[in-house]
PDB file of C-alpha atoms in Angstrom:
ATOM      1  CA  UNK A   1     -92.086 -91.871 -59.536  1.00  0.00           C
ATOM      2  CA  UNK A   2     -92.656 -94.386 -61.838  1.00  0.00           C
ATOM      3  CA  UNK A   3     -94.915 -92.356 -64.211  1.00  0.00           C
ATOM      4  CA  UNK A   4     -92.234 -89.370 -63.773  1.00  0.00           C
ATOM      5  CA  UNK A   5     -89.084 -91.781 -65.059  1.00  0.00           C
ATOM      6  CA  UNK A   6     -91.204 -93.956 -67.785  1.00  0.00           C
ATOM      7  CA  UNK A   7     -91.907 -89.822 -69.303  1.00  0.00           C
ATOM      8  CA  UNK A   8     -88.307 -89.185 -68.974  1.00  0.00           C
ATOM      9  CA  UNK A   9     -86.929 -92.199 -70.438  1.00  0.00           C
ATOM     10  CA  UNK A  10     -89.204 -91.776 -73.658  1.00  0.00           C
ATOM     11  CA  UNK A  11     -87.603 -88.132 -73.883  1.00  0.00           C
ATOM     12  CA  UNK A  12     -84.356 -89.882 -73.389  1.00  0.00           C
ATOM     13  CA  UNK A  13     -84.716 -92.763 -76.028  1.00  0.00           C
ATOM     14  CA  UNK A  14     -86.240 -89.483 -78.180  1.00  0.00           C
ATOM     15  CA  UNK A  15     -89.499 -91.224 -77.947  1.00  0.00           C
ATOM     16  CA  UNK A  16     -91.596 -88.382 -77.508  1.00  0.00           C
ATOM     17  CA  UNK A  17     -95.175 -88.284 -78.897  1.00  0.00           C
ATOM     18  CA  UNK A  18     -97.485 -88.059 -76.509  1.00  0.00           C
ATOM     19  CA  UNK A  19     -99.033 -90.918 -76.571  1.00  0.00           C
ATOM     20  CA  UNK A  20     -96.479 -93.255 -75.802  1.00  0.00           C
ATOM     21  CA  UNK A  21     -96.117 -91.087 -72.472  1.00  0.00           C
ATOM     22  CA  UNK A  22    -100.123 -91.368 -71.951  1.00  0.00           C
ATOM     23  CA  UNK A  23     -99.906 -94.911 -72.371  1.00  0.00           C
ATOM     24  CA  UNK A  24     -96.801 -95.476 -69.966  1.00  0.00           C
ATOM     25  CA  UNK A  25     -98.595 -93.051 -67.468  1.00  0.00           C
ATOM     26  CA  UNK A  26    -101.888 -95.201 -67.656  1.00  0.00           C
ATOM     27  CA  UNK A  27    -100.383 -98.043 -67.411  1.00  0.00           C
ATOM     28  CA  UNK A  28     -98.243 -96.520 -64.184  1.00  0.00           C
ATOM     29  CA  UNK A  29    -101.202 -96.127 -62.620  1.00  0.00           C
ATOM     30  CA  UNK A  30    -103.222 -99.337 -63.276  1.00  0.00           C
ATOM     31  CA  UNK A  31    -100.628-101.659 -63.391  1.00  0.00           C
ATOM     32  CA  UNK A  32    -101.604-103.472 -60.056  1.00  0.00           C
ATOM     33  CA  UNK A  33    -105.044-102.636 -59.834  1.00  0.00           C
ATOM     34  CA  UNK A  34    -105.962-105.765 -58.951  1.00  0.00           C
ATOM     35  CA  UNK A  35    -104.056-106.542 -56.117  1.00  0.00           C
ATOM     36  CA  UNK A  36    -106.320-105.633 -53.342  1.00  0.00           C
ATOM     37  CA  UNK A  37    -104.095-106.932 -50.942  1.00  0.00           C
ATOM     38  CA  UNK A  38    -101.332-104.260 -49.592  1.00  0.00           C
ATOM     39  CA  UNK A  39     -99.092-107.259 -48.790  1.00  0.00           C
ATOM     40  CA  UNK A  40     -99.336-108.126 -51.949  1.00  0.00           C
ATOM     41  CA  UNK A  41     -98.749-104.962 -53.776  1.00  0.00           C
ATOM     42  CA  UNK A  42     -95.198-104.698 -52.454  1.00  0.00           C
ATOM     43  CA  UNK A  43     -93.957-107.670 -53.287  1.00  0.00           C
ATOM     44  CA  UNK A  44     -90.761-107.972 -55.426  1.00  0.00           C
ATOM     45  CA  UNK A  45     -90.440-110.126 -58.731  1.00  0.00           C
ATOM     46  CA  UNK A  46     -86.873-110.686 -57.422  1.00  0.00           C
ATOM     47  CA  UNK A  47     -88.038-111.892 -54.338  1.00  0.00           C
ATOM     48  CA  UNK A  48     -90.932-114.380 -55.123  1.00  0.00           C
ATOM     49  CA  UNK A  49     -89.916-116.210 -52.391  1.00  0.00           C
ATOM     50  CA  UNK A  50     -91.915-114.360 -50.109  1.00  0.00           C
ATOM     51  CA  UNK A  51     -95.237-115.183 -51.620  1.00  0.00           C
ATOM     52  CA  UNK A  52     -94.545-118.703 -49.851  1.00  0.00           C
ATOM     53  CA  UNK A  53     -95.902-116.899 -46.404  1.00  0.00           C
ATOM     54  CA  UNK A  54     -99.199-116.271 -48.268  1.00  0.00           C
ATOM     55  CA  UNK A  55    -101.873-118.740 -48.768  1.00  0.00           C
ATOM     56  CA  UNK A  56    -102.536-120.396 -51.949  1.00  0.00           C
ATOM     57  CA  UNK A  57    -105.044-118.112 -53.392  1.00  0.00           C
ATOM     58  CA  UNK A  58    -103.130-115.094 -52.393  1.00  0.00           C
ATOM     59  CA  UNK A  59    -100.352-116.216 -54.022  1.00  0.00           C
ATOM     60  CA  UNK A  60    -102.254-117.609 -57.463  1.00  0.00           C
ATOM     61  CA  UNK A  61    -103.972-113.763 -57.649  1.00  0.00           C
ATOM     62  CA  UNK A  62    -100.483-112.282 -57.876  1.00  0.00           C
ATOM     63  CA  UNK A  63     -99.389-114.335 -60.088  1.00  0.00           C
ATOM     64  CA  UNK A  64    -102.310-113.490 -62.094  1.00  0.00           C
ATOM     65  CA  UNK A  65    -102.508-110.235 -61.623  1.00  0.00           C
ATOM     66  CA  UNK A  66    -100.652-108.469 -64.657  1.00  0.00           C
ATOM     67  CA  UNK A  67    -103.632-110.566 -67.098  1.00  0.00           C
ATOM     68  CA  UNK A  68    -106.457-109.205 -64.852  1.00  0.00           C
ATOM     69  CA  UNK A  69    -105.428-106.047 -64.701  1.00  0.00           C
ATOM     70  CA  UNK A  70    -104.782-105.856 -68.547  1.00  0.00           C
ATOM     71  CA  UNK A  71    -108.308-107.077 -69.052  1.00  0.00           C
ATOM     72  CA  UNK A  72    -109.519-104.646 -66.946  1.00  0.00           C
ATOM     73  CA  UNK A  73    -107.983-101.781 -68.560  1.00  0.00           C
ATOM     74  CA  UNK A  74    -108.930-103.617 -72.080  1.00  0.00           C
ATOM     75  CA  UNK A  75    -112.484-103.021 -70.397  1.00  0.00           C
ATOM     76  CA  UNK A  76    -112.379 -99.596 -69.745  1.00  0.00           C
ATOM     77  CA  UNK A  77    -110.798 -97.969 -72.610  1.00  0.00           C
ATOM     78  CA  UNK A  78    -109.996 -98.660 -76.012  1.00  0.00           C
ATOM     79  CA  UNK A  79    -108.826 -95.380 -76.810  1.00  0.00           C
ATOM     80  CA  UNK A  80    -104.887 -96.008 -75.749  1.00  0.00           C
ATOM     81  CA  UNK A  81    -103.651 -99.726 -77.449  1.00  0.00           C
ATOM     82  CA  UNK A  82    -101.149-101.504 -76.014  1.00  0.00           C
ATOM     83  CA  UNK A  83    -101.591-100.323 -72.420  1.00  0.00           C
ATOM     84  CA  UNK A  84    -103.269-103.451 -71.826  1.00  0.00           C
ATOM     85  CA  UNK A  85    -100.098-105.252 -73.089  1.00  0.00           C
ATOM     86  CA  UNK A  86     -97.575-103.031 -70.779  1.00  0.00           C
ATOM     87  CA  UNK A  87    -100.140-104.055 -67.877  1.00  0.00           C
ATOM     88  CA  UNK A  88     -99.862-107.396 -68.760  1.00  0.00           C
ATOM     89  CA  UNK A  89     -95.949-107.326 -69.719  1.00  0.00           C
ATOM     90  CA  UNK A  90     -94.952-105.668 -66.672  1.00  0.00           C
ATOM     91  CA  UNK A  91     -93.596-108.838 -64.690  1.00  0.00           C
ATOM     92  CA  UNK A  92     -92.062-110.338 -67.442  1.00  0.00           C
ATOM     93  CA  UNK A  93     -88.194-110.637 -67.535  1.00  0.00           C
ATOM     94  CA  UNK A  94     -85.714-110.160 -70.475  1.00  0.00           C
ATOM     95  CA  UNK A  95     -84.269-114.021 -69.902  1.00  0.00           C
ATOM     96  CA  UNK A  96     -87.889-115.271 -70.242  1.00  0.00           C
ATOM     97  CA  UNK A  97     -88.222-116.391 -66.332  1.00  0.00           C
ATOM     98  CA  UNK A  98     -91.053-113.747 -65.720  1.00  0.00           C
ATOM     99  CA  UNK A  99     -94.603-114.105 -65.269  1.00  0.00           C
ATOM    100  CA  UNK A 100     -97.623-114.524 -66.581  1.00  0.00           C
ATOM    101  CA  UNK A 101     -96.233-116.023 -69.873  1.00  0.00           C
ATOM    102  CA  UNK A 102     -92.551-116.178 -69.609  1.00  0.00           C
ATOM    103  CA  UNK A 103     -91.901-114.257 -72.875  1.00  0.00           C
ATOM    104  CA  UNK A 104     -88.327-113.153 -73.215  1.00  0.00           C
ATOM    105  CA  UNK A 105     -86.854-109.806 -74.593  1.00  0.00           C
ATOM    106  CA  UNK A 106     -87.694-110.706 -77.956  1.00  0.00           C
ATOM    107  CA  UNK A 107     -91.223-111.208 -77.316  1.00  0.00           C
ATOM    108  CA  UNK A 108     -91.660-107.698 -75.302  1.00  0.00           C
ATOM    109  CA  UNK A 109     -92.733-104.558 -76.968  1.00  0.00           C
ATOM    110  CA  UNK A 110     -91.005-101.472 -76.814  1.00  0.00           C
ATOM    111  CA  UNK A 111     -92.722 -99.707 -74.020  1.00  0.00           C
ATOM    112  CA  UNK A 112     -93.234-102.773 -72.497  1.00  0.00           C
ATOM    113  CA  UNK A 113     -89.800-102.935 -71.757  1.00  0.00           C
ATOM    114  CA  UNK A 114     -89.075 -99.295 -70.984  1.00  0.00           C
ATOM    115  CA  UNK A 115     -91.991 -99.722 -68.288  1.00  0.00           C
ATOM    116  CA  UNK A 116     -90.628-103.265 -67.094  1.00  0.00           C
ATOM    117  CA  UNK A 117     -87.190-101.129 -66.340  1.00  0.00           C
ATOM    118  CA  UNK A 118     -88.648 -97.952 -64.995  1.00  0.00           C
ATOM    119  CA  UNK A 119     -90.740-100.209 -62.601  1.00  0.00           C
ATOM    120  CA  UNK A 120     -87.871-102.454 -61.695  1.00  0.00           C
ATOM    121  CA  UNK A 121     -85.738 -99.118 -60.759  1.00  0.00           C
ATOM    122  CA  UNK A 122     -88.683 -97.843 -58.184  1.00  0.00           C
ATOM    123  CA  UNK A 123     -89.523-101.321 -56.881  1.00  0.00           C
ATOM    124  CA  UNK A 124     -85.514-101.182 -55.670  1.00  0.00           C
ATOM    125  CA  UNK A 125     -86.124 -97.851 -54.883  1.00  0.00           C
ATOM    126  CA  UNK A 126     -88.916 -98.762 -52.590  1.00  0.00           C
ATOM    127  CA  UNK A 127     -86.657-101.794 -51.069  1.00  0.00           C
ATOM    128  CA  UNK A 128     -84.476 -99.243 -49.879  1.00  0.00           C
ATOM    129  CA  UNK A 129     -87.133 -96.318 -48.386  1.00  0.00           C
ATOM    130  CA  UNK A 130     -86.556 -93.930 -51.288  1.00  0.00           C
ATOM    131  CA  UNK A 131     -83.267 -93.456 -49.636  1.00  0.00           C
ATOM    132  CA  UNK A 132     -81.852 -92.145 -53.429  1.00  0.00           C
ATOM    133  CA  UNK A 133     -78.525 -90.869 -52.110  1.00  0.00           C
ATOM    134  CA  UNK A 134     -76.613 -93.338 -53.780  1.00  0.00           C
ATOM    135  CA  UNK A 135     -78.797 -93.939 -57.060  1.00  0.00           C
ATOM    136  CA  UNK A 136     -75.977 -95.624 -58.655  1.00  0.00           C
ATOM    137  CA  UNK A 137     -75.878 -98.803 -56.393  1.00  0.00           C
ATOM    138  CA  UNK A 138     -79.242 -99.551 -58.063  1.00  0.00           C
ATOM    139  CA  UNK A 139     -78.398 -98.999 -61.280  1.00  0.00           C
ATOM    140  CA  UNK A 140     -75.018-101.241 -60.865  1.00  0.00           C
ATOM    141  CA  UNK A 141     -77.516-104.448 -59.443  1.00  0.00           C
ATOM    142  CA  UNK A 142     -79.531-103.685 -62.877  1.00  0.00           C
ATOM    143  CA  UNK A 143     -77.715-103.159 -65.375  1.00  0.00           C
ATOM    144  CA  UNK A 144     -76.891-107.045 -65.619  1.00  0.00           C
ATOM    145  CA  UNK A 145     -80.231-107.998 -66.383  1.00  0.00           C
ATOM    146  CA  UNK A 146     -81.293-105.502 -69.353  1.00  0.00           C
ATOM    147  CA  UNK A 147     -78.566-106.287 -71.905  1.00  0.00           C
ATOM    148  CA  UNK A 148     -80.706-107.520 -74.683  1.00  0.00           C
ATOM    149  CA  UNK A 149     -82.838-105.849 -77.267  1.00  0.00           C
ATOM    150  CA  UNK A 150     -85.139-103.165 -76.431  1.00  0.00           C
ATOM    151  CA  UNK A 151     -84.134-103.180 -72.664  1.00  0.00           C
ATOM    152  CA  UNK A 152     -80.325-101.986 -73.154  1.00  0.00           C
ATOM    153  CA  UNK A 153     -81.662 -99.157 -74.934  1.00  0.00           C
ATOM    154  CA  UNK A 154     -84.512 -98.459 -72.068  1.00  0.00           C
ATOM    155  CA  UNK A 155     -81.354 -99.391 -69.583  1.00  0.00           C
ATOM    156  CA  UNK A 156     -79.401 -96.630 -70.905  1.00  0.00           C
ATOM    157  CA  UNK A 157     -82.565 -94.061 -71.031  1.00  0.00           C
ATOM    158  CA  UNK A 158     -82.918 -94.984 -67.178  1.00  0.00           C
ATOM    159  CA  UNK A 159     -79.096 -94.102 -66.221  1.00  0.00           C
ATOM    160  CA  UNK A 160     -78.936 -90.871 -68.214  1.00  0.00           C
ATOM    161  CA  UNK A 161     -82.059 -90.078 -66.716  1.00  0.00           C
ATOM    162  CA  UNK A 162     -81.109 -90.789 -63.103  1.00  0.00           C
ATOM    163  CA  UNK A 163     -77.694 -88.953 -63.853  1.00  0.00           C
ATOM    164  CA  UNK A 164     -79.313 -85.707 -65.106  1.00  0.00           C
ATOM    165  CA  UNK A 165     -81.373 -85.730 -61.884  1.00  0.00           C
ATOM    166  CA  UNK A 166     -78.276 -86.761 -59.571  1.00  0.00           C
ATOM    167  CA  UNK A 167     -76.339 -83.705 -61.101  1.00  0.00           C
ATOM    168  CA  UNK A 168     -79.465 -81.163 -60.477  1.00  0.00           C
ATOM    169  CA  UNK A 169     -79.756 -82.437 -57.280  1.00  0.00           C
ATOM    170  CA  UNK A 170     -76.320 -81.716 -56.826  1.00  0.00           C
TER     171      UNK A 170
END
């Protein structure tokens, strides 16, 4: 899903070379290859209150998860740039309160912050069992958050996108 929206929010935001979608599919993929825990995997930025039931090394490997698995996808190919940075990116938040770094919007490249939405949408998604009947709730809770720079425009992308697919649903 998340590989599926990132493509269809660069079509969206007329982004549509190739590459940017090869990157944003890598990266889709990779993202959290280093959390080898399950428990781990499906935890929610929004609720990092729940890594307090995990030990402290649990906990420090999620945190540091987005740089590990940026240096291992530095490690394996050079041949798609700044998939490393949308790996390591992909916990950060628009008001700065993310993690690793704590960069804010204006510190976040371009796909970086299309990815950081897409991925925000599906974690939600996930939260409620794929139940996508009423797509709009999600979008509502969102929409808040991505006002600035970059993410208003990837914002946008995202609820045209999850319109179109509402209406051919429909």
């Amino acid at each position: 899903l998340l590989c599926y929206l990132t493509a269809a929010m660069c079509d969206e935001l007329g982004w549509t070379t190739r590459r940017s979608k090869e990157k944003l599919g890598f990266a889709s993929l990779f993202h959290d290859v280093t959390l080898t825990d399950p428990r781990l995997a499906v935890v929610n930025y929004r609720s990092m209150v729940a890594l307090d039931r995990f030990g402290r090394d649990l906990k420090k490997k999620y945190l540091e998860h987005p740089k590990r698995a940026s240096e291992l996808v530095l490690e394996i190919t050079s041949e798609y740039p700044q998939v490393d940075t949308i790996i390591e990116q992909h916990h950060e938040r628009p008001d700065g309160h993310g993690f690793p770094y704590g960069k804010d919007f204006n510190q976040i490249i371009p796909l970086s912050a299309l990815f950081i939405v897409a991925h925000d949408f599906v974690s939600r998604a996930y939260e409620k069992n794929f139940d996508m009947n009423a797509p709009q709730e999600i979008l509502d809770d969102m929409v808040g958050e991505y006002r600035q720079g970059n993410f208003l425009k990837c914002m946008i992308a995202l609820q045209s996108v999850v319109t179109k697919e509402q209406v051919a649903k429909d």
